[in-house]
CSV table of C-alpha atoms in Angstrom, one decimal:
chain,number,residue,atom,x,y,z
G,1,MET,CA,-26.3,-5.4,4.9
G,2,LEU,CA,-28.2,-2.1,5.1
G,3,ASN,CA,-27.5,-2.0,8.9
G,4,LYS,CA,-23.8,-2.3,8.2
G,5,ILE,CA,-23.9,0.5,5.7
G,6,TRP,CA,-25.8,2.8,8.2
G,7,PHE,CA,-23.4,1.8,11.0
G,8,PHE,CA,-20.4,2.6,8.8
G,9,MET,CA,-21.9,6.0,7.8
G,10,ILE,CA,-22.5,6.9,11.4
G,11,ILE,CA,-19.0,5.9,12.6
G,12,ALA,CA,-17.4,7.7,9.6
G,13,SER,CA,-19.4,10.9,10.4
G,14,VAL,CA,-18.3,10.9,14.0
G,15,VAL,CA,-14.6,10.2,13.1
G,16,ILE,CA,-14.5,12.9,10.5
G,17,ALA,CA,-16.3,15.3,12.8
G,18,VAL,CA,-13.7,14.6,15.6
G,19,PHE,CA,-10.7,15.1,13.2
G,20,THR,CA,-12.2,18.3,11.6
G,21,GLY,CA,-13.2,19.8,15.0
G,22,ARG,CA,-16.9,19.8,14.2
G,23,ILE,CA,-18.2,17.3,16.7
G,24,ASP,CA,-20.7,20.0,18.0
G,25,PHE,CA,-22.4,20.0,14.6
G,26,VAL,CA,-22.9,16.2,14.8
G,27,SER,CA,-24.3,16.4,18.3
G,28,ASN,CA,-26.7,19.2,17.3
G,29,ALA,CA,-27.8,17.3,14.2
G,30,VAL,CA,-28.5,14.2,16.3
G,31,THR,CA,-30.5,16.2,18.8
G,32,ASP,CA,-32.4,18.1,16.2
G,33,GLY,CA,-33.1,14.9,14.2
G,34,ALA,CA,-34.5,13.1,17.2
G,35,LYS,CA,-36.7,16.0,18.0
G,36,SER,CA,-38.0,16.2,14.5
G,37,ALA,CA,-38.7,12.5,14.3
G,38,VAL,CA,-40.8,12.6,17.5
G,39,GLU,CA,-42.8,15.6,16.3
G,40,LEU,CA,-43.4,14.0,12.9
G,41,SER,CA,-44.5,10.7,14.5
G,42,ILE,CA,-46.9,12.4,16.8
G,43,GLY,CA,-48.4,14.4,14.0
G,44,MET,CA,-48.7,11.3,11.8
G,45,MET,CA,-50.4,9.4,14.5
G,46,GLY,CA,-53.2,12.0,14.6
G,47,MET,CA,-53.7,12.0,10.8
G,48,MET,CA,-53.5,8.2,10.6
G,49,GLY,CA,-56.0,7.9,13.3
G,50,LEU,CA,-58.4,10.2,11.4
G,51,TRP,CA,-58.0,8.4,8.1
G,52,SER,CA,-58.2,5.0,9.8
G,53,GLY,CA,-61.5,6.0,11.4
G,54,ILE,CA,-62.9,7.2,8.0
G,55,ILE,CA,-61.8,4.0,6.4
G,56,LYS,CA,-63.3,1.9,9.2
G,57,ILE,CA,-66.6,3.8,8.6
G,58,ALA,CA,-66.3,2.9,4.9
G,59,GLU,CA,-65.7,-0.7,5.9
G,60,LYS,CA,-68.7,-0.8,8.2
G,61,ALA,CA,-70.8,0.8,5.5
G,62,GLY,CA,-70.0,-2.1,3.1
G,63,ILE,CA,-67.9,-0.1,0.7
G,64,ILE,CA,-64.9,-2.5,0.9
G,65,LYS,CA,-67.2,-5.5,0.4
G,66,SER,CA,-68.7,-3.8,-2.6
G,67,ILE,CA,-65.3,-3.0,-4.2
G,68,THR,CA,-64.2,-6.6,-3.5
G,69,ALA,CA,-67.3,-8.0,-5.2
G,70,LYS,CA,-66.6,-5.9,-8.3
G,71,ILE,CA,-62.9,-6.9,-8.4
G,72,LYS,CA,-63.3,-10.7,-8.1
G,73,PRO,CA,-64.4,-11.3,-11.7
G,74,ILE,CA,-61.5,-9.3,-13.0
G,75,LEU,CA,-59.1,-11.3,-10.8
G,76,PHE,CA,-60.3,-14.6,-12.1
G,77,TRP,CA,-59.4,-13.2,-15.6
G,78,ILE,CA,-56.0,-11.9,-14.4
G,79,PHE,CA,-55.1,-15.1,-12.6
G,80,PRO,CA,-56.2,-17.8,-15.0
G,81,ASP,CA,-54.1,-20.5,-13.1
G,82,GLU,CA,-56.2,-19.8,-10.0
G,83,LYS,CA,-59.7,-20.2,-11.4
G,84,ASN,CA,-60.4,-23.0,-8.9
G,85,ASN,CA,-58.7,-21.2,-6.0
G,86,ASN,CA,-61.6,-19.1,-4.6
G,87,GLU,CA,-59.8,-18.5,-1.3
G,88,ALA,CA,-56.8,-16.9,-3.0
G,89,ILE,CA,-59.0,-14.7,-5.3
G,90,GLU,CA,-61.2,-13.6,-2.3
G,91,ALA,CA,-58.1,-12.6,-0.3
G,92,ALA,CA,-56.5,-10.9,-3.2
G,93,ALA,CA,-59.7,-8.9,-3.9
G,94,MET,CA,-59.9,-7.8,-0.3
G,95,ASN,CA,-56.2,-6.9,-0.3
G,96,ILE,CA,-56.5,-4.8,-3.5
G,97,SER,CA,-59.7,-3.1,-2.1
G,98,ALA,CA,-57.8,-2.3,1.1
G,99,ASN,CA,-54.8,-0.9,-0.8
G,100,PHE,CA,-57.2,1.1,-3.1
G,101,LEU,CA,-58.8,2.8,-0.1
G,102,GLY,CA,-55.4,3.4,1.5
G,103,ILE,CA,-55.7,0.9,4.4
G,104,GLY,CA,-52.2,-0.4,4.4
G,105,ASN,CA,-52.6,-1.9,7.9
G,106,ALA,CA,-55.5,-4.1,6.8
G,107,ALA,CA,-53.9,-4.9,3.4
G,108,THR,CA,-50.8,-6.5,4.8
G,109,PRO,CA,-52.4,-9.5,6.5
G,110,LEU,CA,-54.7,-10.0,3.5
G,111,GLY,CA,-51.6,-10.0,1.2
G,112,LEU,CA,-50.0,-12.6,3.4
G,113,LYS,CA,-53.2,-14.7,3.3
G,114,THR,CA,-53.3,-14.4,-0.5
G,115,MET,CA,-49.7,-15.6,-0.8
G,116,ARG,CA,-50.3,-18.6,1.4
G,117,ALA,CA,-53.4,-19.5,-0.7
G,118,LEU,CA,-51.4,-19.1,-3.9
G,119,LYS,CA,-48.5,-21.3,-2.7
G,120,LYS,CA,-48.4,-24.7,-4.2
G,121,ASP,CA,-48.0,-27.5,-1.7
G,122,GLY,CA,-44.5,-28.1,-0.6
G,123,SER,CA,-42.9,-25.8,-3.2
G,124,HIS,CA,-40.5,-23.1,-2.3
G,125,ILE,CA,-40.6,-21.6,-5.8
G,126,ALA,CA,-42.8,-18.6,-6.5
G,127,THR,CA,-45.6,-19.3,-9.1
G,128,ASN,CA,-46.5,-16.9,-11.8
G,129,SER,CA,-49.6,-16.0,-9.8
G,130,MET,CA,-47.5,-15.2,-6.7
G,131,VAL,CA,-45.2,-13.0,-8.7
G,132,LEU,CA,-48.1,-11.2,-10.4
G,133,PHE,CA,-49.8,-10.6,-7.1
G,134,VAL,CA,-46.7,-9.1,-5.5
G,135,VAL,CA,-46.3,-6.9,-8.6
G,136,MET,CA,-49.9,-5.8,-8.4
G,137,ASN,CA,-49.7,-5.3,-4.6
G,138,THR,CA,-46.5,-3.2,-4.8
G,139,ALA,CA,-47.7,-1.0,-7.6
G,140,SER,CA,-51.2,-0.7,-6.2
G,141,ILE,CA,-53.6,2.1,-7.3
G,142,GLN,CA,-54.7,4.2,-4.3
G,143,LEU,CA,-57.8,6.3,-4.2
G,144,VAL,CA,-56.8,7.8,-0.8
G,145,PRO,CA,-53.0,7.9,-0.1
G,146,THR,CA,-53.5,8.2,3.6
G,147,THR,CA,-49.8,7.8,4.6
G,148,MET,CA,-48.7,10.6,2.2
G,149,ILE,CA,-51.5,12.9,3.3
G,150,ALA,CA,-50.5,12.2,7.0
G,151,LEU,CA,-46.8,12.9,6.2
G,152,ARG,CA,-47.6,16.1,4.4
G,153,SER,CA,-49.9,17.3,7.1
G,154,ALA,CA,-47.4,16.5,9.9
G,155,ALA,CA,-44.7,18.4,8.0
G,156,GLY,CA,-46.9,21.5,7.9
G,157,SER,CA,-48.3,21.4,4.4
G,158,ALA,CA,-50.9,24.0,3.6
G,159,SER,CA,-52.7,21.6,1.4
G,160,PRO,CA,-51.8,18.0,2.3
G,161,THR,CA,-54.4,16.5,-0.1
G,162,ALA,CA,-53.1,18.4,-3.2
G,163,ILE,CA,-51.1,15.4,-4.2
G,164,ILE,CA,-54.1,13.1,-4.8
G,165,PRO,CA,-54.4,13.7,-8.6
G,166,ALA,CA,-50.6,13.2,-9.0
G,167,VAL,CA,-50.8,10.0,-6.9
G,168,TRP,CA,-53.7,8.7,-9.1
G,169,CYS,CA,-51.7,9.3,-12.3
G,170,THR,CA,-48.5,7.9,-11.1
G,171,SER,CA,-50.0,4.8,-9.4
G,172,VAL,CA,-52.1,4.0,-12.5
G,173,PHE,CA,-49.1,4.4,-14.8
G,174,SER,CA,-46.8,2.4,-12.5
G,175,PHE,CA,-49.4,-0.3,-12.2
G,176,ILE,CA,-49.8,-0.6,-16.0
G,177,CYS,CA,-46.0,-0.7,-16.5
G,178,ALA,CA,-45.5,-3.3,-13.7
G,179,PHE,CA,-48.4,-5.5,-14.9
G,180,THR,CA,-47.2,-5.4,-18.5
G,181,ALA,CA,-43.6,-6.2,-17.6
G,182,GLU,CA,-44.7,-9.1,-15.5
G,183,LYS,CA,-47.0,-10.5,-18.2
G,184,LEU,CA,-44.2,-10.2,-20.8
G,185,LEU,CA,-41.5,-11.7,-18.5
G,186,GLU,CA,-43.7,-14.6,-17.2
G,187,LYS,CA,-43.6,-16.1,-20.7
G,188,ARG,CA,-39.8,-16.6,-20.4
G,189,LYS,CA,-38.5,-19.7,-18.8
């Protein structure tokens, strides 16, 4: 559906530009946009490489395992239906740890592993635990928002890490709101 909307907007822009005699503006915008996209991508690759390296060092130093060990008891409390599902809790703890440290690339496969472990045999209906995990994963709290730092750096920000306190506040608030909403709505049938 979104592809159709984008296609319609592009065609409409070209048609309107032809009828108003401004096709040169459209061609300039396309060229400038492509150039900016390439510059941003190259800048982001460098920053993502730096942060991925730092996070890999943290992983090798055992920081992620330490965070995972501290999160697991909390997850057994949050997911009471999964108290006998150690595989799901372990994968969820590692996913949350990876998200917390800003390692989105590592968090995605762990999230998929968690969802497979939470799935009830043969059912195509999401369980309360699955919905809660998706909510927690989507509204995850991040200690180091690597993607935003990389984007701000690539865009030429003088202080790309200045957003960290704002990210902490908004991610904690969104997590609390999402978690509360899920817990309230899961009681409804």
